[in-house]
Short mmCIF file of C-alpha atoms and ligand atoms in Angstrom, two decimals:
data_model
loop_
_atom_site.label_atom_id
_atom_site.label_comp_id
_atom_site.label_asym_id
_atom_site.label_seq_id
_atom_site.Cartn_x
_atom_site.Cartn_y
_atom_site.Cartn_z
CA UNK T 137 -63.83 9.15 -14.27
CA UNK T 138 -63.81 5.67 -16.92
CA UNK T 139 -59.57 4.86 -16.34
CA UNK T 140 -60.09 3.52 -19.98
CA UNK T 141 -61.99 6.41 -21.64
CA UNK T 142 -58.67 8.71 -20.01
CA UNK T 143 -56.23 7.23 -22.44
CA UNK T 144 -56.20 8.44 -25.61
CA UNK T 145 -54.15 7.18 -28.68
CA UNK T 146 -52.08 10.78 -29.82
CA UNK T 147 -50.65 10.17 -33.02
CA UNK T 148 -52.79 13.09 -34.54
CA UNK T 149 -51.69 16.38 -33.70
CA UNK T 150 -47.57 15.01 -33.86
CA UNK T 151 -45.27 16.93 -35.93
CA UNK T 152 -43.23 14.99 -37.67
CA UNK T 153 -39.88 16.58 -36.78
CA UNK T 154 -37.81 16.44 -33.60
CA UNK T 155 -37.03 19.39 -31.92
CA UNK T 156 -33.54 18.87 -29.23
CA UNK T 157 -31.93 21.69 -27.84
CA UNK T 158 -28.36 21.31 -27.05
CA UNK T 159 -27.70 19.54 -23.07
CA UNK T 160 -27.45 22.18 -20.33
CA UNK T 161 -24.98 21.67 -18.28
CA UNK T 162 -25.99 22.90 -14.47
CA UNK T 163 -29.97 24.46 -14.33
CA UNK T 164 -32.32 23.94 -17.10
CA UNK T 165 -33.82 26.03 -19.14
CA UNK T 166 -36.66 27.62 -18.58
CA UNK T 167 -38.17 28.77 -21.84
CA UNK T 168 -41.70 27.71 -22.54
CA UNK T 169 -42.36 25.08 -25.18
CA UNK T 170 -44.62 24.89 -27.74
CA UNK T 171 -46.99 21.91 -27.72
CA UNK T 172 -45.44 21.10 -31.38
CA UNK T 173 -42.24 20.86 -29.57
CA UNK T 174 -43.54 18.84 -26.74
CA UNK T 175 -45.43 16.86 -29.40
CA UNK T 176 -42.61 15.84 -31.53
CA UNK T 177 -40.73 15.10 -28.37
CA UNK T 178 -43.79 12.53 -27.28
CA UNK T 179 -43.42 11.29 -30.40
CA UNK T 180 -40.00 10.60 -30.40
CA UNK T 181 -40.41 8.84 -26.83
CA UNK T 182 -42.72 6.43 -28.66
CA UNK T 183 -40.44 5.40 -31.73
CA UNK T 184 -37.51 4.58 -29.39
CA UNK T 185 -39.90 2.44 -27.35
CA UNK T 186 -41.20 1.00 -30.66
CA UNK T 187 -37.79 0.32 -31.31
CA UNK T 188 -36.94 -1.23 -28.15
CA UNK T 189 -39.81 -3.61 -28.50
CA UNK T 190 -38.60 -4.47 -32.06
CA UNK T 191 -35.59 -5.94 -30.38
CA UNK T 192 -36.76 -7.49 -28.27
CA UNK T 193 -39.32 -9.05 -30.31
CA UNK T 194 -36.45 -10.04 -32.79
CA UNK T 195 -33.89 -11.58 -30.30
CA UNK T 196 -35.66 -12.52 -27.49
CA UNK T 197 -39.46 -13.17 -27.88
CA UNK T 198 -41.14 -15.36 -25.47
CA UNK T 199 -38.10 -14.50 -22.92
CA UNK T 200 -37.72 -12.45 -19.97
CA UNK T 201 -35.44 -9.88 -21.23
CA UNK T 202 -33.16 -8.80 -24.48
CA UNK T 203 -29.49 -8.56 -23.88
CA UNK T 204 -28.70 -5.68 -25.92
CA UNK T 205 -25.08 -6.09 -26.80
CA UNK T 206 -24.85 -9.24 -27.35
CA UNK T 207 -28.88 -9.73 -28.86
CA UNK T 208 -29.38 -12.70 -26.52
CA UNK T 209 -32.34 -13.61 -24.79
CA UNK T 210 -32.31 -13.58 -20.70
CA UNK T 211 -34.13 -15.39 -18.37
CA UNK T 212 -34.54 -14.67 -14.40
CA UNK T 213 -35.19 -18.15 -13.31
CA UNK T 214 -35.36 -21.36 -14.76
CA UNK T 215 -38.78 -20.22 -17.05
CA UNK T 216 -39.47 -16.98 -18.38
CA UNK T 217 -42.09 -14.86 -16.72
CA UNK T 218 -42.52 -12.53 -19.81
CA UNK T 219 -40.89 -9.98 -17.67
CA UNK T 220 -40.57 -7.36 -20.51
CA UNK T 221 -44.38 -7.60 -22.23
CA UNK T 222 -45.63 -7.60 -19.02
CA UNK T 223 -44.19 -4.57 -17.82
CA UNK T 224 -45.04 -3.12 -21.28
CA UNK T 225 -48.10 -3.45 -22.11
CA UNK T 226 -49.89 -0.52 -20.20
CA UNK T 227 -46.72 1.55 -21.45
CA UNK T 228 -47.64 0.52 -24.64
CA UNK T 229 -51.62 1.27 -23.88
CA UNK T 230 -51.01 4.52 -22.95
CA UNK T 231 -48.48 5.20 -26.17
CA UNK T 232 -52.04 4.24 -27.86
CA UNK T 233 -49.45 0.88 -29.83
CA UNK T 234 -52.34 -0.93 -30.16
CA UNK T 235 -50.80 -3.31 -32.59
CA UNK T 236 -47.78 -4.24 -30.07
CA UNK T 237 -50.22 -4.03 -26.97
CA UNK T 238 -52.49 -6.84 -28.73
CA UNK T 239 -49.04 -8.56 -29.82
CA UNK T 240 -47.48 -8.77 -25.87
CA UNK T 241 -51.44 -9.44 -24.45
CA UNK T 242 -51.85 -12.94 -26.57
CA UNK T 243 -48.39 -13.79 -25.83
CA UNK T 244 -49.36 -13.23 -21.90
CA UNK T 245 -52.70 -15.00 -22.36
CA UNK T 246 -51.36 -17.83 -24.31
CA UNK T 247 -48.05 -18.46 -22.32
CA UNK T 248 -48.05 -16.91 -19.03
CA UNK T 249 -47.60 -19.73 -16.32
CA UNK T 250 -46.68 -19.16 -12.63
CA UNK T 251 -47.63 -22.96 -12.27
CA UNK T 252 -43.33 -22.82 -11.78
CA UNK T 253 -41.20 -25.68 -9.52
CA UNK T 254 -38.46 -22.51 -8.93
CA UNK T 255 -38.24 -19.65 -6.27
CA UNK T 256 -38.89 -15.86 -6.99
CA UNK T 257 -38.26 -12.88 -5.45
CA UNK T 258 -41.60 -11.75 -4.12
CA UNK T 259 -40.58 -8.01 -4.34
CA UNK T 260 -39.45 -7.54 -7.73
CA UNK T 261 -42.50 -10.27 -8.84
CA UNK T 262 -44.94 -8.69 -7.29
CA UNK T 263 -43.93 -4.91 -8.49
CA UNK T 264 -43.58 -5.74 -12.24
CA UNK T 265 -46.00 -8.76 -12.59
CA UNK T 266 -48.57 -8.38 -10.05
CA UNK T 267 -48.69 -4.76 -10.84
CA UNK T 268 -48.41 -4.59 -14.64
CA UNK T 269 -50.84 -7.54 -14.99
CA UNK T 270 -53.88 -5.41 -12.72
CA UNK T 271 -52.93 -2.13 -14.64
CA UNK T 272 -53.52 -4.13 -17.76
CA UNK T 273 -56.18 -5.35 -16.59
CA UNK T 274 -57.60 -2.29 -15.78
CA UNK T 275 -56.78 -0.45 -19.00
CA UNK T 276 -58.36 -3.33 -21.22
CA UNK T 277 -60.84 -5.56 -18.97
CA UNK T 278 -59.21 -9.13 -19.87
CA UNK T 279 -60.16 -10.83 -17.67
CA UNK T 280 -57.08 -13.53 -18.09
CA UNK T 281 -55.00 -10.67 -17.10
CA UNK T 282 -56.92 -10.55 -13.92
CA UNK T 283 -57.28 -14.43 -13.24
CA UNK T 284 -53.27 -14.42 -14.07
CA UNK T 285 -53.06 -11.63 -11.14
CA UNK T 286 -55.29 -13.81 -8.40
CA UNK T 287 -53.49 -17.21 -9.82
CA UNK T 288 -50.15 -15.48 -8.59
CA UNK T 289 -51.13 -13.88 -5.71
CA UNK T 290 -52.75 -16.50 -4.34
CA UNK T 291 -49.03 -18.78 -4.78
CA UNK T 292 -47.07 -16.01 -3.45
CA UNK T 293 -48.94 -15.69 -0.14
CA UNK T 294 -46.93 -18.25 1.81
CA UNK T 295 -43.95 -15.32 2.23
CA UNK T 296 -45.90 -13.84 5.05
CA UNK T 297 -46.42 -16.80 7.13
CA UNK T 298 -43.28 -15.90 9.07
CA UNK T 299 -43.23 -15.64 12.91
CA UNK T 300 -43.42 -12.02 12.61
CA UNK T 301 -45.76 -11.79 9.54
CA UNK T 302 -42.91 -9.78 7.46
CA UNK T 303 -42.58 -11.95 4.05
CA UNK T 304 -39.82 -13.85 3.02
CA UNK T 305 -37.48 -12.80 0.08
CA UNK T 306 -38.58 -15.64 -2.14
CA UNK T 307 -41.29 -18.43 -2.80
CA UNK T 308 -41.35 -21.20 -4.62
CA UNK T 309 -44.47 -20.89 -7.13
CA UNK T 310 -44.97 -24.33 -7.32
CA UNK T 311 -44.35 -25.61 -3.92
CA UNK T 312 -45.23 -22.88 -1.87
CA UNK T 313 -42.12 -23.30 0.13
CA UNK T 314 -40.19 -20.16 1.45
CA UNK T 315 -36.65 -18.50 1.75
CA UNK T 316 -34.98 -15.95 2.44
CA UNK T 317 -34.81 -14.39 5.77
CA UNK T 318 -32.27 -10.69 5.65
CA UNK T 319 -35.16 -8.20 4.12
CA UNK T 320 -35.40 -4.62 4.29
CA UNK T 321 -38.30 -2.25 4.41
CA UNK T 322 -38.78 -1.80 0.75
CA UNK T 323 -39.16 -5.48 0.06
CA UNK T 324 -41.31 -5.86 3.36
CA UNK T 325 -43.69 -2.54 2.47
CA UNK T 326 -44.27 -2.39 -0.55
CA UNK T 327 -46.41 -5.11 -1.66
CA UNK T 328 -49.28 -3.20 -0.12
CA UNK T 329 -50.97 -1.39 -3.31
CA UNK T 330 -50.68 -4.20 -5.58
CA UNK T 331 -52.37 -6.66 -3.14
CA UNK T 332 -54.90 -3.76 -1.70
CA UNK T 333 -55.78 -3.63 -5.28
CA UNK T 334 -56.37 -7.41 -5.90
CA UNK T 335 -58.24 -7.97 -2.91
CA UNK T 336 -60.39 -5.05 -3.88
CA UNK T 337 -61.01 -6.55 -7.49
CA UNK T 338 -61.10 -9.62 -6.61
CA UNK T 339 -62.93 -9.48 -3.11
CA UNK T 340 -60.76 -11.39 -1.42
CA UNK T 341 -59.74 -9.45 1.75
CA UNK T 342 -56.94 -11.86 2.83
CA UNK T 343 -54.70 -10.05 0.11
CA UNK T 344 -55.30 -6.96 1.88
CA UNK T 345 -54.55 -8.08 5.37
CA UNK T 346 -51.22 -9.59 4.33
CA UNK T 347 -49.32 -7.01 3.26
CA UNK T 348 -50.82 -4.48 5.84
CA UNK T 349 -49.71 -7.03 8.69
CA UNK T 350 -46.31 -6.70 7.51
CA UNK T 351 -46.17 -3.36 7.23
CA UNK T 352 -47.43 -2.50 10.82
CA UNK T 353 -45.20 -5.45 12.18
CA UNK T 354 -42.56 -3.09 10.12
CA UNK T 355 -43.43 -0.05 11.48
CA UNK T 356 -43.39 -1.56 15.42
CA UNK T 357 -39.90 -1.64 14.83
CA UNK T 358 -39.13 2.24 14.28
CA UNK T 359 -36.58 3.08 16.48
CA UNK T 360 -37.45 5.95 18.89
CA UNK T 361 -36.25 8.51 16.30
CA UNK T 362 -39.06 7.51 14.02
CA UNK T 363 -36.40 6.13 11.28
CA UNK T 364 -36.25 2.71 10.26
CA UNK T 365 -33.09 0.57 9.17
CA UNK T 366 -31.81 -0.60 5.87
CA UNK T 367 -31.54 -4.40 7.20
CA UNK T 368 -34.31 -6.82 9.40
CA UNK T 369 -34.41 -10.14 9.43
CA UNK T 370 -38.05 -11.36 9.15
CA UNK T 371 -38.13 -14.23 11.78
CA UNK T 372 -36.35 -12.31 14.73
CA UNK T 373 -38.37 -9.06 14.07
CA UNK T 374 -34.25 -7.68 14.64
CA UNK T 375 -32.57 -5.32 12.56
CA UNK T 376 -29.21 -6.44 10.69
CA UNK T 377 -28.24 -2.63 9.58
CA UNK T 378 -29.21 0.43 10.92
CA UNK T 379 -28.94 2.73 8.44
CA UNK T 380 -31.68 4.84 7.59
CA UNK T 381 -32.49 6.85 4.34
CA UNK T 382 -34.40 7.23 1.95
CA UNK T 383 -32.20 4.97 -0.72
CA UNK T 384 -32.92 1.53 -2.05
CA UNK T 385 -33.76 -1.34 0.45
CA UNK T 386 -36.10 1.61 2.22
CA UNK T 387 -37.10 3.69 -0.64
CA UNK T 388 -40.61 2.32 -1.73
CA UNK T 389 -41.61 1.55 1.49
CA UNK T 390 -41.78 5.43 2.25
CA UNK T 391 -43.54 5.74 -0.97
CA UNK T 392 -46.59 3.09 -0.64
CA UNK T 393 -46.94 4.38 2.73
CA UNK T 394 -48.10 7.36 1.30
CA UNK T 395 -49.55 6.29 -1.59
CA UNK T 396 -51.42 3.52 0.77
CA UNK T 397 -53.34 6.42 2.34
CA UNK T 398 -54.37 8.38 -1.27
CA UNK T 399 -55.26 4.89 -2.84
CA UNK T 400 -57.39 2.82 -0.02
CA UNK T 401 -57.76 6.20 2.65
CA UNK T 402 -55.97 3.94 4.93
CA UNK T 403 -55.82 5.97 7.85
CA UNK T 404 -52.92 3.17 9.59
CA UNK T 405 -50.81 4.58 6.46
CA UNK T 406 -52.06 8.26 6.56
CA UNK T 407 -50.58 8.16 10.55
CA UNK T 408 -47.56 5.82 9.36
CA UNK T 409 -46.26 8.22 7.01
CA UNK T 410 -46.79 11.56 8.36
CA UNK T 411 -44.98 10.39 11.55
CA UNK T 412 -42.05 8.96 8.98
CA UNK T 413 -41.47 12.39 7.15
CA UNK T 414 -41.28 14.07 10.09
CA UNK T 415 -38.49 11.78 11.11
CA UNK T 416 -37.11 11.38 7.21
CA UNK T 417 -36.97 15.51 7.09
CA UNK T 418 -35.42 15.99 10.46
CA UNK T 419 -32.12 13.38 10.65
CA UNK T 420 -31.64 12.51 6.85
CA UNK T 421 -32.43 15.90 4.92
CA UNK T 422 -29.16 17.91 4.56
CA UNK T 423 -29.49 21.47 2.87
CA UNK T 424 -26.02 22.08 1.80
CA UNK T 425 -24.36 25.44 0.22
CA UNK T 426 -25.47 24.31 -3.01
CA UNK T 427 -29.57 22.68 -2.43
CA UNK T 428 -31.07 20.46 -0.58
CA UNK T 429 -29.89 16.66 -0.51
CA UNK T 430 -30.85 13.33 1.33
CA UNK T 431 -28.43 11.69 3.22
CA UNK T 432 -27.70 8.84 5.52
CA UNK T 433 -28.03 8.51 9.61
CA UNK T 434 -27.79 5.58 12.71
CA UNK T 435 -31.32 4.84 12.78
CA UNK T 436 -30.89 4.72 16.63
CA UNK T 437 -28.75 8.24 17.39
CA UNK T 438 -29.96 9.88 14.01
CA UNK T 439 -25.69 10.73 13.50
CA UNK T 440 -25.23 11.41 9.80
CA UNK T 441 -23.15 8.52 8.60
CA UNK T 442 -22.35 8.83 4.59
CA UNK T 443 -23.95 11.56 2.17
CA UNK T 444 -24.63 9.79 -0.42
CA UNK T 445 -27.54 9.72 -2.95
CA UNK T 446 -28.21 8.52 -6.44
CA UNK T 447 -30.77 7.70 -9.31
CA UNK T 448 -32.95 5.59 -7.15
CA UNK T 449 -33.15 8.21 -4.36
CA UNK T 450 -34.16 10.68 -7.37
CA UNK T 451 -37.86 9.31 -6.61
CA UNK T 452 -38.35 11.46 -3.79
CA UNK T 453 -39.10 14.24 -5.09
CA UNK T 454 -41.80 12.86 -6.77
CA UNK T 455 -43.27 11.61 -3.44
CA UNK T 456 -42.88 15.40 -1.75
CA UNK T 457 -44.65 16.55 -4.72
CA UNK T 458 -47.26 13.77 -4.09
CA UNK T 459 -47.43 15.04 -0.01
CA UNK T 460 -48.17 18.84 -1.13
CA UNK T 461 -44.29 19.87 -0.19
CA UNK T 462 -43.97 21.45 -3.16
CA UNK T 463 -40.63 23.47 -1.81
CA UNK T 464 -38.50 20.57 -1.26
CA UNK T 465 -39.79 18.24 -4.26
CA UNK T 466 -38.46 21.36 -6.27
CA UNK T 467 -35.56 21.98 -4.56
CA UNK T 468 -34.24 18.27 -4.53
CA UNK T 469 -34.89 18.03 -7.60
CA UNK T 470 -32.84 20.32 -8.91
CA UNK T 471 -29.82 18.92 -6.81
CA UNK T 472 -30.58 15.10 -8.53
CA UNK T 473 -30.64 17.24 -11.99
CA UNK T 474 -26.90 18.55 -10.93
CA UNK T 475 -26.30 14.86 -10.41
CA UNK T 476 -27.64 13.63 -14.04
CA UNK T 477 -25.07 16.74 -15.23
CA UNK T 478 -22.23 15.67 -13.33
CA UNK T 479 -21.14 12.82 -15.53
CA UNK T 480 -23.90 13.58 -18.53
CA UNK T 481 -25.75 11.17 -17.21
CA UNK T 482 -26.70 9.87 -13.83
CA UNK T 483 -24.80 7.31 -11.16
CA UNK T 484 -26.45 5.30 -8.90
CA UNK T 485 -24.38 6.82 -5.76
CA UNK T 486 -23.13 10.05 -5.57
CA UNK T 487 -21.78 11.46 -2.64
CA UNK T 488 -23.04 15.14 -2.66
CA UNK T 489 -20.24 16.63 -0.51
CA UNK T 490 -17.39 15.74 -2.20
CA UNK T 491 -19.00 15.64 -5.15
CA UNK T 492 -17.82 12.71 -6.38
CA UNK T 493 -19.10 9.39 -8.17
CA UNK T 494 -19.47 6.59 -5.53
CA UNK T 495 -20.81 3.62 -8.16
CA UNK T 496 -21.00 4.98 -11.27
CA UNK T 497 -23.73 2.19 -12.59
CA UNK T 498 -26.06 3.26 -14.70
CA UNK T 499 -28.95 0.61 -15.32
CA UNK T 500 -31.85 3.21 -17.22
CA UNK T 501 -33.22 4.15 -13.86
CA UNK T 502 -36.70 5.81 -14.01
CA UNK T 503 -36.78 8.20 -10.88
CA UNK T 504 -35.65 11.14 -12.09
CA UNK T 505 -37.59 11.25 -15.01
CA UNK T 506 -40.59 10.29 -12.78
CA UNK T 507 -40.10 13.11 -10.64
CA UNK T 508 -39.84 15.52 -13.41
CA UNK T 509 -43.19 14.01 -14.48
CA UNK T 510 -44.97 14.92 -11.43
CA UNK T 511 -43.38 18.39 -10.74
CA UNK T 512 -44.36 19.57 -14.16
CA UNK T 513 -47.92 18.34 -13.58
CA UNK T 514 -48.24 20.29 -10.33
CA UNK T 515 -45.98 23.24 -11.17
CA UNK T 516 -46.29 23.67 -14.92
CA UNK T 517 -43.03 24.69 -15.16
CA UNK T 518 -41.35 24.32 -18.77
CA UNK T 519 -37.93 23.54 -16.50
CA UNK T 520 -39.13 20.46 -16.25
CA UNK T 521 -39.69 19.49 -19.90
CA UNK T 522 -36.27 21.17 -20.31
CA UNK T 523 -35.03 18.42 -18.02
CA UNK T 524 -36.71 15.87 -19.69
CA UNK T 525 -35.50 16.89 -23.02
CA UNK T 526 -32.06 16.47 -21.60
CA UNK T 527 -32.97 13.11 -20.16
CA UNK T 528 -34.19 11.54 -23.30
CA UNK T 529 -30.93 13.21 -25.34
CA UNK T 530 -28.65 11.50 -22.95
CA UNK T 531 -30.39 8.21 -23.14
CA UNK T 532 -30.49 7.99 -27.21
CA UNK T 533 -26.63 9.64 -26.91
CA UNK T 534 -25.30 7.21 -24.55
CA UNK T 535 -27.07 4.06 -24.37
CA UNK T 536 -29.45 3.54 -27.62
CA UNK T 537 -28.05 0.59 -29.72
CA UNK T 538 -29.07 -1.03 -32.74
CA UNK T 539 -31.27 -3.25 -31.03
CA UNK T 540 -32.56 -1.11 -27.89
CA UNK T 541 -31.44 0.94 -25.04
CA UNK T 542 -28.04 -0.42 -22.58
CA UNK T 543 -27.37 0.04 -19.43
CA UNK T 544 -24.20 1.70 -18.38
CA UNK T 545 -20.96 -0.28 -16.40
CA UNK T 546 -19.70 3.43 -15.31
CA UNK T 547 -21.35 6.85 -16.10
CA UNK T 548 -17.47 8.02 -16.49
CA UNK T 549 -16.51 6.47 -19.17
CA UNK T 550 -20.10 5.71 -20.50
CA UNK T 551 -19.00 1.92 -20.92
CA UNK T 552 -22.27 -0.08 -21.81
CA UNK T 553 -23.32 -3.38 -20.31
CA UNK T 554 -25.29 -5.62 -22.00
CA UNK T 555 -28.96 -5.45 -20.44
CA UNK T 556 -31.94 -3.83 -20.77
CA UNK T 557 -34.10 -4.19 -17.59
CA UNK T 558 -38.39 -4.47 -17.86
CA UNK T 559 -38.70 -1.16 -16.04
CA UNK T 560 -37.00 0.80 -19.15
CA UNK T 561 -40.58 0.10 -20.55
CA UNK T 562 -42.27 0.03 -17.58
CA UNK T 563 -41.48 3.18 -16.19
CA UNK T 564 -38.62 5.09 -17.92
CA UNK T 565 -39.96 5.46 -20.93
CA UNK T 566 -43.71 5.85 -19.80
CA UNK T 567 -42.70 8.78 -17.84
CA UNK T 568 -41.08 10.54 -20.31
CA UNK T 569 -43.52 9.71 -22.98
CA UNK T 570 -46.23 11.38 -20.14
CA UNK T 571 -43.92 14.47 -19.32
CA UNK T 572 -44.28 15.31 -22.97
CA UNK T 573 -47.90 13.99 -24.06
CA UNK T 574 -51.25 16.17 -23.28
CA UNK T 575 -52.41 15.75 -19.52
CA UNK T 576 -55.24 14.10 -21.00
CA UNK T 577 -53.27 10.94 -22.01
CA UNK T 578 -53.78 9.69 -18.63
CA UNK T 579 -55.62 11.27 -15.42
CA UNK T 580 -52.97 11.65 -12.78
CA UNK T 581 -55.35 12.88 -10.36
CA UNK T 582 -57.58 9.24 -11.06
CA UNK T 583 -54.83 7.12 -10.37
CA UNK T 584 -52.01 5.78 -8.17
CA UNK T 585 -48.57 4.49 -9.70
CA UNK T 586 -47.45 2.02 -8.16
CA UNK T 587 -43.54 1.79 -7.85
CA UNK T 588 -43.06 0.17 -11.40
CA UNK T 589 -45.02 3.13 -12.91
CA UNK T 590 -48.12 0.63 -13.52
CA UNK T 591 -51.23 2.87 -12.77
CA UNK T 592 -53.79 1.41 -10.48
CA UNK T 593 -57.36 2.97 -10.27
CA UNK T 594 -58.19 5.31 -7.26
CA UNK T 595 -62.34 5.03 -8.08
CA UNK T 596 -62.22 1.31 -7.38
CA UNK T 597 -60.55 1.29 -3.97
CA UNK T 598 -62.69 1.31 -1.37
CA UNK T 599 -61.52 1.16 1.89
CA UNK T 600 -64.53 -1.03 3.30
CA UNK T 601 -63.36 -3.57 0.44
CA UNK T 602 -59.62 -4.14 1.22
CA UNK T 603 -59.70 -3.62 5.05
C1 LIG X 43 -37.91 -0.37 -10.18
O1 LIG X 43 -38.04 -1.74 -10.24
C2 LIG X 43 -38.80 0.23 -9.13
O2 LIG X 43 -38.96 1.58 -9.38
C3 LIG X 43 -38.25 0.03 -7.74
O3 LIG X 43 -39.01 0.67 -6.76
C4 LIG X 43 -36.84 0.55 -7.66
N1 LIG X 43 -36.00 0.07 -8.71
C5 LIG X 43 -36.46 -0.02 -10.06
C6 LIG X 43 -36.09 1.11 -10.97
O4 LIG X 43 -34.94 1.76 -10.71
#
């Protein structure tokens, strides 16, 4: 099916109230909802994105980033990227905001430059740009979106020329020149849908071959245990930490392997990844007394060595759900819901035995609200807009200000810090917005997020094309 005929503006058919129920504390509810409710709950989704993007239009146009507290404008590097609009915009498109959508696109066309004497990290660059600017480009067929996309990729590809073919952390735009040699299979993996994708669009294969290189050069390295490390360098092929799990530093690497096979029917990935979940489910799954968790092991003896887990390990149970494990997507999901409750809000490490707050950060972390998003799509179950309901009461409760949404300093005392990161718009609020919004807002079942929520085309990728 048309990507662009599947998005549908929704204003009609809103109620104009808001309809919140108060938090629950443990389990959540499971009464249906009416699609008024869920309506005026979409609804409300949009206006605090609408008034996100009014801050940051107000305080920090043109920039990277709004600081929240203080209203300042932040930069990554030494130029802006346009960071927030790009992330935005196919949040936006999907919100049907056509005025702000046409607002962020001529900024983008007019001054989006990666023509850039400074160094970037190719991970984060390639998740949020590279991926928003194809989505975009997807969703609206501007073709300056696309030429932006190739202009990029093509200066980025000097991180894989490594001895081992695993990129560097960070490349100069204008130069070429790289850095940057401790990685870790997130940063190494998971560049692999948004360059399958551009070498599919744009027919040039060598996009494609990059990124798969260093993901098999990756996956040569699984210990005999199946698991893989949280630390490699990328010119020794050696690993610099052991530690396996499924948190940050290894997290999307798990999930493009999958998502590699559904997107391109790679059949390298489809192999990959079934022989990784066997090894993720049998050393770092941990069904306690109370549900099913995700811990840590030695990569090499598969020894459980911390229990910890947190709001970016709250993505997995989107990727079960993904895999057709429909049991443990549920069931780990309701354990990351007991860690949102905990504090009211979620940390970003929680050790699940003792129960106890490891770093109580809070930066407006999307996984949990993605994983909601996917279980309610294949379950149905109103639990999950109950969740969702208490996700977007929490945000607006502890972190709205008059200028946007802040990040937290500690979920414990609900202290705010003064930044509002691109993948609030990218992702947090776009999968909260979809939780609530008809399934017809956007075809899950034609499309592939990639780990920045940005939704890439499954009708389009061809294996023949990107092999
Ligand atoms: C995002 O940039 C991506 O989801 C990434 O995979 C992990 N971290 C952030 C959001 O928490």
């Amino acid at each position: 099916m048309n990507l662009h005929r599947s998005f549908c503006y929704l204003a009609l058919g809103f109620v104009a109230s808001c309809v919140l129920s108060s938090t629950p504390v443990h389990a959540a509810s499971t009464a249906p909802m009416t699609d008024a409710q869920k309506a005026a709950l979409a609804r409300q989704v949009r206006e605090e994105l609408l008034h996100a993007w009014n801050g940051y239009k107000q305080y920090a146009w043109g920039h990277d980033a709004l600081k929240p507290l203080s209203k300042q404008p932040h930069d990554w590097y030494e130029h802006s990227l346009l960071m927030t609009p790009v992330d935005a915009l196919d949040t936006m498109l999907v919100m049907g905001l056509t005025e702000q959508a046409d607002e962020a696109r001529k900024l983008i066309d007019e001054k989006l430059d990666f023509d850039q004497d400074m160094y970037v990290k190719d991970f984060e660059i390639t998740i949020r740009m590279l991926g928003g600017l194809l989505s975009s480009y997807q969703m609206t067929g501007d073709k300056r979106l696309l030429a932006l996309a190739d202009d990029l990729g093509r200066r980025m590809l000097p991180i894989f020329d490594s001895p081992t073919g695993m990129p560097y952390e960070y490349v100069n735009l204008h130069t070429g020149a790289v850095k940057g040699v401790e990685s870790n299979p997130a940063e190494i993996g998971s560049l692999l849908l948004e360059y399958g994708m551009l070498a599919r669009i744009t027919g040039k294969p060598i996009y494609y071959e990059k990124a798969k290189r260093a993901m098999i050069e990756l996956d040569k390295r699984r210990s005999k245990l199946g698991l893989v490390g949280v630390g490699i360098n990328v010119e020794t092929g050696k690993w610099t930490n052991g530690t396996a799990g499924i948190m940050g530093g290894i997290d999307s690497y798990y999930e493009y392997l999958l998502k590699c096979a559904i997107l391109f029917g790679d059949k390298d990935c489809e192999r990959i990844w079934k022989e990784n979940i066997a090894a993720i489910n049998k050393y770092l799954a941990d069904q306690r007394p109370d549900g099913l968790w995700y811990g840590q092991a030695n990569m090499e003896t598969g020894q459980r060595t911390t229990t910890y887990y947190g709001a970016l390990d709250a993505f997995f149970p989107a990727v079960l759900a993904l895999d057709g494990d429909r049991d443990r997507a549920v069931r780990l999901e309701d354990s990351s819901y007991r860690m949102w409750n905990f504090a009211g809000i979620e940390p970003d490490r929680f050790d699940y035995v003792k129960m106890q707050v490891v770093n109580g950060e809070y930066p407006l972390r999307p996984e949990i609200v993605e994983s909601a998003y996917y279980l309610y799509h294949y379950t149905h179950d109103p639990k999950y807009l109950a969740m969702g309901q208490t996700f977007l009461e929490s945000l607006v409760k502890y972190c709205r200000t008059d200028t946007g949404f802040a990040a937290l300093s500690d979920v414990r005392t609900k202290k705010k810090d003064d930044s509002m990161e691109s993948f609030f718009f990218a992702e947090t609020l776009k999968y909260l917005y979809l939780l609530f919004a008809p399934p017809s807002t956007l075809d899950f079942d034609a499309i592939v997020f990639n780990t920045e929520a940005h939704p890439m085309k499954r009708s389009l990728a061809t294996p023949a094309a990107v092999r």
